[in-house]
């Protein structure tokens, strides 16, 4: 199983970035994929999650309306489009996956995820 993130970088406040999470080694349709972020000195927080089974999504209130998850099932890839970025969005972003052949809800942000990517740095300057 492998998760590979890409697309991080440096952007000014108000700008946009798109993160990608390319997965392999598990059936995409039976898994939930979530995005988490962590800034040094802070706890890891859940950002958003996606169900490969039905395409349902959940967003944390801090990013709702600004971030959007999408997917390309043919490529086993999930994307996180981040718009209207704020300095407080600065963090290392990780994608994670776990077996979950059901719709996702807020509870999926607190679940244990078995597989993790290496992380992608997102820095938003003011």
PDB file of C-alpha atoms in Angstrom:
ATOM      1  CA  UNK A   1       0.000   0.000   0.000  1.00  0.00           C
ATOM      2  CA  UNK A   2       1.312   3.417  -0.894  1.00  0.00           C
ATOM      3  CA  UNK A   3       0.057   6.973  -0.635  1.00  0.00           C
ATOM      4  CA  UNK A   4       2.059   9.710  -2.326  1.00  0.00           C
ATOM      5  CA  UNK A   5       1.200  13.371  -1.846  1.00  0.00           C
ATOM      6  CA  UNK A   6       2.237  16.143  -4.174  1.00  0.00           C
ATOM      7  CA  UNK A   7       1.343  19.733  -4.885  1.00  0.00           C
ATOM      8  CA  UNK A   8       2.436  21.569  -1.768  1.00  0.00           C
ATOM      9  CA  UNK A   9       4.296  24.860  -1.913  1.00  0.00           C
ATOM     10  CA  UNK A  10       4.415  28.507  -0.960  1.00  0.00           C
ATOM     11  CA  UNK A  11       1.520  30.814  -1.769  1.00  0.00           C
ATOM     12  CA  UNK A  12       0.347  34.240  -0.682  1.00  0.00           C
ATOM     13  CA  UNK A  13      -2.753  34.644   1.440  1.00  0.00           C
ATOM     14  CA  UNK A  14      -5.836  34.476  -0.733  1.00  0.00           C
ATOM     15  CA  UNK A  15      -4.150  32.176  -3.205  1.00  0.00           C
ATOM     16  CA  UNK A  16      -4.825  28.566  -4.146  1.00  0.00           C
ATOM     17  CA  UNK A  17      -3.036  25.240  -4.189  1.00  0.00           C
ATOM     18  CA  UNK A  18      -4.105  21.724  -5.130  1.00  0.00           C
ATOM     19  CA  UNK A  19      -2.766  18.711  -3.304  1.00  0.00           C
ATOM     20  CA  UNK A  20      -2.848  15.241  -4.834  1.00  0.00           C
ATOM     21  CA  UNK A  21      -2.844  11.896  -3.073  1.00  0.00           C
ATOM     22  CA  UNK A  22      -2.048   9.034  -5.416  1.00  0.00           C
ATOM     23  CA  UNK A  23      -2.870   5.661  -3.924  1.00  0.00           C
ATOM     24  CA  UNK A  24      -1.945   2.114  -4.832  1.00  0.00           C
ATOM     25  CA  UNK A  25      -2.199  -1.349  -3.330  1.00  0.00           C
ATOM     26  CA  UNK A  26      -5.801  -1.289  -2.130  1.00  0.00           C
ATOM     27  CA  UNK A  27      -9.270  -1.197  -3.701  1.00  0.00           C
ATOM     28  CA  UNK A  28     -10.043   2.508  -3.982  1.00  0.00           C
ATOM     29  CA  UNK A  29     -13.804   1.977  -3.794  1.00  0.00           C
ATOM     30  CA  UNK A  30     -13.613   0.299  -0.366  1.00  0.00           C
ATOM     31  CA  UNK A  31     -11.563   2.924   1.386  1.00  0.00           C
ATOM     32  CA  UNK A  32     -11.988   6.330   2.938  1.00  0.00           C
ATOM     33  CA  UNK A  33      -9.224   8.826   2.287  1.00  0.00           C
ATOM     34  CA  UNK A  34      -8.737  11.743   4.629  1.00  0.00           C
ATOM     35  CA  UNK A  35      -6.565  14.813   4.722  1.00  0.00           C
ATOM     36  CA  UNK A  36      -4.915  15.880   7.968  1.00  0.00           C
ATOM     37  CA  UNK A  37      -2.542  18.725   8.726  1.00  0.00           C
ATOM     38  CA  UNK A  38      -0.039  19.465  11.419  1.00  0.00           C
ATOM     39  CA  UNK A  39       1.970  22.554  12.181  1.00  0.00           C
ATOM     40  CA  UNK A  40       4.992  22.247  14.495  1.00  0.00           C
ATOM     41  CA  UNK A  41       3.919  22.691  18.080  1.00  0.00           C
ATOM     42  CA  UNK A  42       0.284  22.025  17.324  1.00  0.00           C
ATOM     43  CA  UNK A  43      -1.863  18.928  17.378  1.00  0.00           C
ATOM     44  CA  UNK A  44      -2.696  17.157  14.157  1.00  0.00           C
ATOM     45  CA  UNK A  45      -6.135  18.112  12.909  1.00  0.00           C
ATOM     46  CA  UNK A  46      -8.481  16.558  10.418  1.00  0.00           C
ATOM     47  CA  UNK A  47      -9.256  18.698   7.405  1.00  0.00           C
ATOM     48  CA  UNK A  48     -11.525  16.670   5.152  1.00  0.00           C
ATOM     49  CA  UNK A  49     -12.351  13.138   4.110  1.00  0.00           C
ATOM     50  CA  UNK A  50     -13.749  11.273   1.145  1.00  0.00           C
ATOM     51  CA  UNK A  51     -15.488   7.950   0.622  1.00  0.00           C
ATOM     52  CA  UNK A  52     -14.299   5.899  -2.327  1.00  0.00           C
ATOM     53  CA  UNK A  53     -17.557   3.939  -2.140  1.00  0.00           C
ATOM     54  CA  UNK A  54     -20.053   6.725  -2.763  1.00  0.00           C
ATOM     55  CA  UNK A  55     -18.016   9.907  -3.144  1.00  0.00           C
ATOM     56  CA  UNK A  56     -19.402  11.478   0.016  1.00  0.00           C
ATOM     57  CA  UNK A  57     -17.248  14.097   1.696  1.00  0.00           C
ATOM     58  CA  UNK A  58     -16.869  15.788   5.054  1.00  0.00           C
ATOM     59  CA  UNK A  59     -15.071  19.047   5.806  1.00  0.00           C
ATOM     60  CA  UNK A  60     -13.885  20.549   9.057  1.00  0.00           C
ATOM     61  CA  UNK A  61     -15.510  23.897   9.801  1.00  0.00           C
ATOM     62  CA  UNK A  62     -12.138  25.631   9.469  1.00  0.00           C
ATOM     63  CA  UNK A  63     -11.962  24.820   5.744  1.00  0.00           C
ATOM     64  CA  UNK A  64     -15.601  24.445   4.741  1.00  0.00           C
ATOM     65  CA  UNK A  65     -16.381  26.581   1.729  1.00  0.00           C
ATOM     66  CA  UNK A  66     -12.691  27.015   0.871  1.00  0.00           C
ATOM     67  CA  UNK A  67     -11.385  23.467   0.378  1.00  0.00           C
ATOM     68  CA  UNK A  68     -12.855  20.853  -1.940  1.00  0.00           C
ATOM     69  CA  UNK A  69     -12.099  17.151  -2.251  1.00  0.00           C
ATOM     70  CA  UNK A  70     -12.408  15.461  -5.605  1.00  0.00           C
ATOM     71  CA  UNK A  71     -11.218  12.201  -7.046  1.00  0.00           C
ATOM     72  CA  UNK A  72     -10.180  10.407 -10.195  1.00  0.00           C
ATOM     73  CA  UNK A  73     -11.051   6.769  -9.591  1.00  0.00           C
ATOM     74  CA  UNK A  74      -9.281   5.679 -12.773  1.00  0.00           C
ATOM     75  CA  UNK A  75      -6.058   7.061 -11.317  1.00  0.00           C
ATOM     76  CA  UNK A  76      -6.832   6.080  -7.696  1.00  0.00           C
ATOM     77  CA  UNK A  77      -6.118   9.691  -6.808  1.00  0.00           C
ATOM     78  CA  UNK A  78      -7.819  12.107  -4.456  1.00  0.00           C
ATOM     79  CA  UNK A  79      -7.301  15.846  -4.730  1.00  0.00           C
ATOM     80  CA  UNK A  80      -7.655  18.632  -2.193  1.00  0.00           C
ATOM     81  CA  UNK A  81      -8.293  21.969  -3.869  1.00  0.00           C
ATOM     82  CA  UNK A  82      -7.483  24.744  -1.420  1.00  0.00           C
ATOM     83  CA  UNK A  83      -8.762  28.222  -2.203  1.00  0.00           C
ATOM     84  CA  UNK A  84      -8.726  31.488  -0.254  1.00  0.00           C
ATOM     85  CA  UNK A  85      -5.762  30.239   1.711  1.00  0.00           C
ATOM     86  CA  UNK A  86      -4.929  31.876   5.021  1.00  0.00           C
ATOM     87  CA  UNK A  87      -1.646  31.994   6.954  1.00  0.00           C
ATOM     88  CA  UNK A  88      -3.233  29.723   9.556  1.00  0.00           C
ATOM     89  CA  UNK A  89      -3.560  27.021   6.873  1.00  0.00           C
ATOM     90  CA  UNK A  90       0.235  26.681   6.937  1.00  0.00           C
ATOM     91  CA  UNK A  91       1.112  23.094   7.889  1.00  0.00           C
ATOM     92  CA  UNK A  92       2.340  19.760   6.601  1.00  0.00           C
ATOM     93  CA  UNK A  93      -0.633  18.093   4.956  1.00  0.00           C
ATOM     94  CA  UNK A  94      -0.967  14.322   5.042  1.00  0.00           C
ATOM     95  CA  UNK A  95      -3.365  12.026   3.265  1.00  0.00           C
ATOM     96  CA  UNK A  96      -4.405   8.845   5.014  1.00  0.00           C
ATOM     97  CA  UNK A  97      -6.506   5.831   4.044  1.00  0.00           C
ATOM     98  CA  UNK A  98      -8.359   3.064   5.799  1.00  0.00           C
ATOM     99  CA  UNK A  99     -10.921   0.414   4.934  1.00  0.00           C
ATOM    100  CA  UNK A 100     -14.360   2.044   5.001  1.00  0.00           C
ATOM    101  CA  UNK A 101     -16.878   0.918   2.335  1.00  0.00           C
ATOM    102  CA  UNK A 102     -19.490   3.381   3.600  1.00  0.00           C
ATOM    103  CA  UNK A 103     -20.333   7.093   3.366  1.00  0.00           C
ATOM    104  CA  UNK A 104     -18.093   9.333   5.458  1.00  0.00           C
ATOM    105  CA  UNK A 105     -19.265  11.576   8.280  1.00  0.00           C
ATOM    106  CA  UNK A 106     -17.660  13.779  10.903  1.00  0.00           C
ATOM    107  CA  UNK A 107     -16.795  10.616  12.829  1.00  0.00           C
ATOM    108  CA  UNK A 108     -14.350   9.618  10.108  1.00  0.00           C
ATOM    109  CA  UNK A 109     -12.111  12.531  11.130  1.00  0.00           C
ATOM    110  CA  UNK A 110     -11.551  10.894  14.497  1.00  0.00           C
ATOM    111  CA  UNK A 111     -11.004   7.344  13.292  1.00  0.00           C
ATOM    112  CA  UNK A 112      -7.717   5.482  13.121  1.00  0.00           C
ATOM    113  CA  UNK A 113      -6.147   5.434   9.674  1.00  0.00           C
ATOM    114  CA  UNK A 114      -3.817   2.587   8.770  1.00  0.00           C
ATOM    115  CA  UNK A 115      -1.977   4.052   5.815  1.00  0.00           C
ATOM    116  CA  UNK A 116      -0.322   7.458   5.577  1.00  0.00           C
ATOM    117  CA  UNK A 117       1.519   9.462   2.979  1.00  0.00           C
ATOM    118  CA  UNK A 118       4.799  11.244   3.513  1.00  0.00           C
ATOM    119  CA  UNK A 119       3.306  14.716   3.817  1.00  0.00           C
ATOM    120  CA  UNK A 120       3.387  17.875   1.734  1.00  0.00           C
ATOM    121  CA  UNK A 121       4.366  21.281   3.089  1.00  0.00           C
ATOM    122  CA  UNK A 122       1.914  24.113   2.517  1.00  0.00           C
ATOM    123  CA  UNK A 123       3.080  27.584   3.483  1.00  0.00           C
ATOM    124  CA  UNK A 124       0.811  30.607   3.219  1.00  0.00           C
ATOM    125  CA  UNK A 125       2.468  33.991   3.571  1.00  0.00           C
ATOM    126  CA  UNK A 126       0.612  37.046   4.799  1.00  0.00           C
TER     127      UNK A 126
END
